[in-house]
Amino acid sequence: KNEVEQSPQNLTAQEGEFITINCSYSVGISALHWLQQHPGGGIVSLFMLSSGKKKHGRLIATINIQEKHSSLHITASHPRDSAVYICAVERSYQLTFGKGTKLSVIP
Amino acid sequence: DSGVTQTPKHLITATGQRVTLRCSPRSGDLSVYWYQQSLDQGLQFLIHYYNGEERAKGNILERFSAQQFPDLHSELNLSSLELGDSALYFCASSRSSGANVLTFGAGSRLTVL
């Protein structure tokens, strides 16, 4: 079993839909990161969480430390949100990555 | 432009050869991280340096080595290259060595023929 499990692996949504991507992990962590990777390959850090909830524009990330679970929500999705979203957990100065969720938002 | 500079962007070489990938962190960042992204393994942590010292080592092969220089730039050396080393190599930087937001470079795409 991987330390970091993401679901779903693939997600297709209509423009405007509310999207949720889930991440579960099995070890104690110091922080959890949500990353976005566009088709060109570049990686952008969206959030770093150690507790609670963070919001940036249409993106919201939550974490439940007791449940070892995090969610990334996208409100009013847009085709430009199409990308791979990657969850990563941090401990002992290193990251362990999930396999990513490929999101396609259709106009 | 993220502020993290990686060179070269693309590199094609032959098996058995040696290459050096370079990373300049964002101004003011003391930590540099190296990651490998391959189609079959996904993203994997290789190594982390903080202010010139190695802080953590992940799944880095013995054929690979890295260092961080006094000006804080870092180099990842890959030797005795194999076909399976073909991958995207990302560098990221952060202000300190703890849990920090990471800034990623654009990556270096290595193709081993």
Coordinates of N, CA, C and O in Angstrom, one line a residue, chain A:
Chain A
K1 N 0.9 -1.2 0.0 CA 0.0 0.0 0.0 C 0.9 1.2 0.0 O 1.9 1.3 0.7
N2 N 0.6 2.2 -0.9 CA 1.4 3.4 -1.0 C 1.1 4.2 0.3 O 0.1 4.2 0.8
E3 N 2.1 5.0 0.7 CA 2.0 5.9 1.8 C 0.9 7.0 1.5 O 0.3 7.5 2.4
V4 N 0.8 7.4 0.2 CA -0.1 8.5 -0.2 C -1.0 7.9 -1.3 O -0.5 7.5 -2.3
E5 N -2.3 8.0 -1.0 CA -3.3 7.5 -2.0 C -4.2 8.7 -2.4 O -4.7 9.4 -1.5
Q6 N -4.3 8.9 -3.7 CA -5.2 9.9 -4.2 C -6.4 9.3 -4.9 O -6.2 8.3 -5.6
S7 N -7.5 10.0 -4.9 CA -8.7 9.6 -5.7 C -9.5 10.8 -6.1 O -9.5 11.8 -5.3
P8 N -10.1 10.8 -7.2 CA -9.9 9.7 -8.2 C -8.6 9.9 -9.0 O -7.9 10.9 -8.9
Q9 N -8.3 8.9 -9.8 CA -7.1 9.0 -10.7 C -7.3 9.9 -11.8 O -6.4 10.7 -12.2
N10 N -8.5 9.9 -12.4 CA -8.9 10.7 -13.5 C -10.3 11.3 -13.2 O -11.1 10.7 -12.6
L11 N -10.5 12.6 -13.6 CA -11.7 13.2 -13.4 C -12.0 14.2 -14.5 O -11.2 15.0 -14.9
T12 N -13.2 14.0 -15.1 CA -13.7 14.9 -16.1 C -14.9 15.7 -15.6 O -15.8 15.1 -15.1
A13 N -14.9 17.0 -15.8 CA -16.0 17.8 -15.2 C -16.4 18.8 -16.3 O -15.6 19.2 -17.2
Q14 N -17.6 19.2 -16.2 CA -18.1 20.3 -17.0 C -17.7 21.6 -16.3 O -17.7 21.8 -15.1
E15 N -17.5 22.6 -17.2 CA -17.2 23.9 -16.7 C -18.2 24.4 -15.7 O -19.4 24.3 -15.9
G16 N -17.8 25.0 -14.6 CA -18.7 25.4 -13.6 C -18.9 24.5 -12.4 O -19.5 24.9 -11.4
E17 N -18.6 23.2 -12.6 CA -18.8 22.2 -11.6 C -17.9 22.4 -10.4 O -16.8 22.9 -10.5
F18 N -18.4 21.9 -9.2 CA -17.6 21.9 -8.0 C -16.8 20.5 -8.0 O -17.4 19.5 -8.2
I19 N -15.5 20.6 -7.8 CA -14.6 19.5 -7.9 C -14.0 19.2 -6.5 O -13.6 20.1 -5.8
T20 N -13.9 17.9 -6.2 CA -13.2 17.5 -5.0 C -12.2 16.4 -5.3 O -12.5 15.4 -6.0
I21 N -11.0 16.6 -4.9 CA -9.9 15.5 -5.0 C -9.5 15.2 -3.6 O -9.3 16.0 -2.8
N22 N -9.3 13.9 -3.4 CA -9.0 13.4 -2.1 C -7.6 12.8 -2.0 O -7.1 12.2 -2.9
C23 N -7.1 12.9 -0.8 CA -5.7 12.4 -0.5 C -5.7 11.7 0.9 O -6.1 12.4 1.9
S24 N -5.3 10.5 1.0 CA -5.2 9.8 2.3 C -3.8 9.4 2.4 O -3.1 9.0 1.5
Y25 N -3.3 9.4 3.7 CA -1.9 9.0 3.9 C -1.9 8.2 5.2 O -2.8 8.1 6.0
S26 N -0.8 7.4 5.3 CA -0.7 6.4 6.4 C 0.3 6.7 7.4 O 0.5 5.8 8.3
V27 N 1.0 7.8 7.3 CA 2.1 8.0 8.3 C 2.0 9.4 9.0 O 1.2 10.2 8.5
G28 N 2.7 9.6 10.1 CA 2.7 10.9 10.7 C 3.4 11.9 9.8 O 4.5 11.5 9.2
I29 N 2.9 13.1 9.7 CA 3.5 14.0 8.8 C 3.7 15.4 9.5 O 3.1 15.7 10.5
S30 N 4.6 16.2 8.9 CA 4.8 17.6 9.4 C 3.9 18.5 8.6 O 3.6 19.6 9.1
A31 N 3.6 18.2 7.4 CA 2.8 19.0 6.5 C 2.3 18.2 5.3 O 2.9 17.2 5.0
L32 N 1.3 18.8 4.6 CA 0.8 18.2 3.4 C 0.8 19.3 2.3 O 0.4 20.4 2.6
H33 N 1.2 18.9 1.1 CA 1.3 19.9 0.0 C 0.4 19.4 -1.1 O 0.2 18.2 -1.4
W34 N -0.3 20.4 -1.7 CA -1.0 20.2 -2.9 C -0.3 20.9 -4.0 O 0.1 22.1 -3.9
L35 N 0.0 20.2 -5.1 CA 0.7 20.7 -6.2 C -0.1 20.6 -7.5 O -1.0 19.7 -7.6
Q36 N 0.2 21.5 -8.4 CA -0.5 21.5 -9.7 C 0.6 21.3 -10.8 O 1.5 22.1 -10.8
Q37 N 0.3 20.4 -11.7 CA 1.3 20.2 -12.8 C 0.5 20.3 -14.1 O -0.4 19.5 -14.4
H38 N 0.9 21.3 -15.0 CA 0.2 21.5 -16.2 C 0.8 20.6 -17.3 O 1.9 20.1 -17.1
P39 N 0.1 20.5 -18.4 CA 0.6 19.6 -19.5 C 2.0 19.9 -19.9 O 2.7 19.0 -20.4
G40 N 2.4 21.1 -19.9 CA 3.8 21.5 -20.2 C 4.8 21.0 -19.3 O 6.0 21.0 -19.6
G41 N 4.4 20.5 -18.1 CA 5.3 19.8 -17.1 C 5.6 20.6 -15.9 O 6.1 20.1 -14.9
G42 N 5.5 22.0 -16.0 CA 5.8 22.8 -14.8 C 5.0 22.5 -13.6 O 3.8 22.1 -13.7
I43 N 5.6 22.6 -12.4 CA 4.9 22.3 -11.1 C 4.7 23.6 -10.3 O 5.7 24.3 -10.1
V44 N 3.5 23.8 -9.8 CA 3.3 25.0 -9.0 C 2.7 24.5 -7.7 O 1.9 23.6 -7.6
S45 N 3.2 25.0 -6.6 CA 2.7 24.7 -5.3 C 1.5 25.5 -5.0 O 1.4 26.7 -5.2
L46 N 0.4 24.8 -4.7 CA -0.9 25.4 -4.4 C -1.1 25.7 -2.9 O -1.5 26.9 -2.6
F47 N -0.9 24.7 -2.1 CA -1.1 24.9 -0.7 C 0.0 24.0 0.1 O 0.4 23.0 -0.4
M48 N 0.3 24.5 1.3 CA 0.9 23.7 2.3 C 0.1 23.8 3.6 O -0.2 24.9 4.0
L49 N -0.3 22.6 4.1 CA -1.2 22.6 5.2 C -0.6 21.7 6.3 O 0.0 20.7 6.1
S50 N -0.7 22.2 7.6 CA -0.4 21.3 8.7 C -1.7 21.1 9.6 O -1.7 20.2 10.4
S51 N -2.7 21.9 9.4 CA -4.0 21.8 10.1 C -5.0 22.6 9.4 O -4.7 23.6 8.7
G52 N -6.3 22.3 9.6 CA -7.4 23.2 9.2 C -7.6 23.3 7.8 O -7.7 22.3 7.0
K53 N -7.8 24.5 7.3 CA -8.3 24.8 6.0 C -7.6 26.1 5.5 O -7.3 27.0 6.2
K54 N -7.3 26.1 4.1 CA -6.8 27.3 3.5 C -7.6 27.5 2.2 O -8.0 26.6 1.6
K55 N -7.7 28.8 1.8 CA -8.4 29.2 0.6 C -7.6 30.1 -0.2 O -6.9 31.0 0.4
H56 N -7.6 29.9 -1.5 CA -6.9 30.8 -2.4 C -7.7 30.9 -3.6 O -7.7 30.0 -4.4
G57 N -8.4 32.0 -3.8 CA -9.3 32.2 -5.0 C -10.4 31.1 -4.9 O -11.1 31.0 -4.0
R58 N -10.5 30.4 -6.0 CA -11.5 29.3 -6.1 C -11.0 28.0 -5.6 O -11.7 27.0 -5.6
L59 N -9.8 27.9 -5.0 CA -9.3 26.7 -4.5 C -9.4 26.7 -3.0 O -9.1 27.7 -2.3
I60 N -9.8 25.5 -2.4 CA -9.8 25.4 -1.0 C -9.2 24.0 -0.6 O -9.5 23.0 -1.3
A61 N -8.3 24.0 0.4 CA -7.7 22.8 0.8 C -8.0 22.6 2.3 O -7.9 23.5 3.1
T62 N -8.3 21.4 2.6 CA -8.6 21.0 4.0 C -7.8 19.8 4.4 O -7.4 19.0 3.6
I63 N -7.5 19.7 5.7 CA -6.8 18.5 6.2 C -7.4 18.1 7.6 O -7.7 19.0 8.4
N64 N -7.5 16.8 7.8 CA -7.9 16.3 9.0 C -6.8 15.4 9.5 O -6.6 14.3 9.0
I65 N -6.1 15.8 10.5 CA -4.9 15.1 10.9 C -5.2 13.8 11.6 O -4.6 12.8 11.4
Q66 N -6.3 13.8 12.3 CA -6.7 12.5 13.0 C -7.1 11.5 12.0 O -6.8 10.3 12.2
E67 N -7.8 11.9 11.0 CA -8.3 10.9 9.9 C -7.2 10.7 8.9 O -7.3 9.8 8.0
K68 N -6.1 11.4 8.9 CA -5.0 11.3 7.9 C -5.6 11.5 6.5 O -5.4 10.7 5.6
H69 N -6.3 12.6 6.3 CA -7.0 12.8 5.1 C -7.0 14.3 4.7 O -7.2 15.1 5.6
S70 N -6.9 14.6 3.4 CA -7.0 16.0 2.9 C -7.8 16.0 1.7 O -7.9 15.0 0.9
S71 N -8.4 17.1 1.5 CA -9.2 17.3 0.2 C -8.8 18.6 -0.4 O -8.5 19.6 0.3
L72 N -8.9 18.6 -1.7 CA -8.7 19.8 -2.5 C -10.0 20.1 -3.3 O -10.5 19.2 -4.0
H73 N -10.6 21.2 -3.1 CA -11.8 21.6 -3.7 C -11.6 22.7 -4.7 O -10.8 23.7 -4.4
I74 N -12.2 22.6 -5.9 CA -12.2 23.7 -6.8 C -13.6 24.1 -7.1 O -14.5 23.3 -7.5
T75 N -13.9 25.4 -6.8 CA -15.3 25.9 -7.0 C -15.4 26.5 -8.4 O -14.3 27.0 -8.9
A76 N -16.5 26.4 -9.1 CA -16.7 27.1 -10.4 C -15.6 26.7 -11.3 O -14.9 27.6 -11.8
S77 N -15.4 25.4 -11.6 CA -14.2 25.0 -12.4 C -14.2 25.6 -13.8 O -15.3 25.9 -14.3
H78 N -13.0 25.7 -14.3 CA -12.8 26.4 -15.6 C -11.8 25.5 -16.4 O -11.0 24.8 -15.8
P79 N -11.9 25.5 -17.7 CA -11.0 24.7 -18.5 C -9.5 25.0 -18.2 O -8.7 24.1 -18.3
R80 N -9.2 26.2 -17.7 CA -7.8 26.4 -17.4 C -7.4 25.7 -16.1 O -6.2 25.6 -15.8
D81 N -8.3 25.1 -15.4 CA -8.0 24.3 -14.2 C -7.5 22.9 -14.6 O -7.1 22.1 -13.8
S82 N -7.6 22.5 -15.9 CA -7.2 21.2 -16.4 C -5.7 21.0 -16.2 O -4.9 21.8 -16.6
A83 N -5.4 20.0 -15.4 CA -4.0 19.8 -15.0 C -4.0 18.5 -14.2 O -5.0 17.9 -13.9
V84 N -2.8 18.1 -13.8 CA -2.7 17.0 -12.8 C -2.4 17.6 -11.4 O -1.6 18.5 -11.3
Y85 N -3.2 17.2 -10.5 CA -3.1 17.7 -9.1 C -2.5 16.6 -8.2 O -2.9 15.4 -8.2
I86 N -1.4 17.0 -7.5 CA -0.6 16.0 -6.8 C -0.6 16.3 -5.3 O -0.3 17.5 -5.0
C87 N -0.9 15.3 -4.5 CA -0.8 15.5 -3.1 C 0.6 14.9 -2.6 O 1.0 13.9 -3.2
A88 N 1.2 15.6 -1.7 CA 2.5 15.1 -1.2 C 2.6 15.4 0.3 O 2.2 16.4 0.8
V89 N 3.1 14.4 1.0 CA 3.2 14.5 2.5 C 4.7 14.7 2.8 O 5.6 14.1 2.2
E90 N 4.9 15.6 3.8 CA 6.2 15.9 4.2 C 6.6 15.4 5.6 O 5.8 15.5 6.5
R91 N 7.7 14.7 5.7 CA 8.2 14.3 7.0 C 9.7 14.1 6.9 O 10.2 13.7 5.8
S92 N 10.4 14.4 7.9 CA 11.9 14.3 8.0 C 12.5 15.0 6.8 O 13.4 14.4 6.1
Y93 N 12.0 16.2 6.5 CA 12.6 17.0 5.4 C 12.4 16.5 4.0 O 13.1 16.9 3.1
Q94 N 11.6 15.5 3.8 CA 11.4 15.0 2.4 C 9.9 14.8 2.1 O 9.1 14.6 3.0
L95 N 9.6 14.8 0.8 CA 8.2 14.7 0.4 C 8.0 13.3 -0.2 O 8.9 12.8 -0.9
T96 N 6.9 12.7 0.1 CA 6.4 11.5 -0.6 C 5.1 11.9 -1.4 O 4.2 12.4 -0.8
F97 N 5.1 11.5 -2.6 CA 4.1 12.0 -3.5 C 3.0 10.9 -3.8 O 3.3 9.7 -3.9
G98 N 1.8 11.4 -4.0 CA 0.7 10.6 -4.6 C 0.9 10.5 -6.1 O 1.8 11.2 -6.6
K99 N 0.2 9.6 -6.7 CA 0.3 9.4 -8.1 C -0.4 10.5 -9.0 O -0.2 10.5 -10.2
G100 N -1.2 11.4 -8.3 CA -1.8 12.5 -9.0 C -3.2 12.2 -9.5 O -3.6 11.0 -9.7
T101 N -3.9 13.2 -9.7 CA -5.3 13.2 -10.2 C -5.3 14.0 -11.5 O -5.0 15.2 -11.4
K102 N -5.6 13.4 -12.6 CA -5.7 14.2 -13.9 C -7.1 14.7 -14.0 O -8.1 14.0 -14.1
L103 N -7.2 16.1 -14.0 CA -8.5 16.7 -14.1 C -8.6 17.4 -15.5 O -7.7 18.1 -16.0
S104 N -9.7 17.1 -16.2 CA -10.1 17.7 -17.4 C -11.4 18.4 -17.2 O -12.4 17.8 -16.9
V105 N -11.4 19.7 -17.5 CA -12.6 20.5 -17.4 C -13.1 20.9 -18.8 O -12.3 21.6 -19.5
I106 N -14.3 20.5 -19.2 CA -14.8 20.7 -20.5 C -15.7 21.9 -20.6 O -16.5 22.1 -19.7
P107 N -15.5 22.7 -21.6 CA -16.3 24.0 -21.7 C -17.8 23.6 -21.9 O -18.1 22.6 -22.5

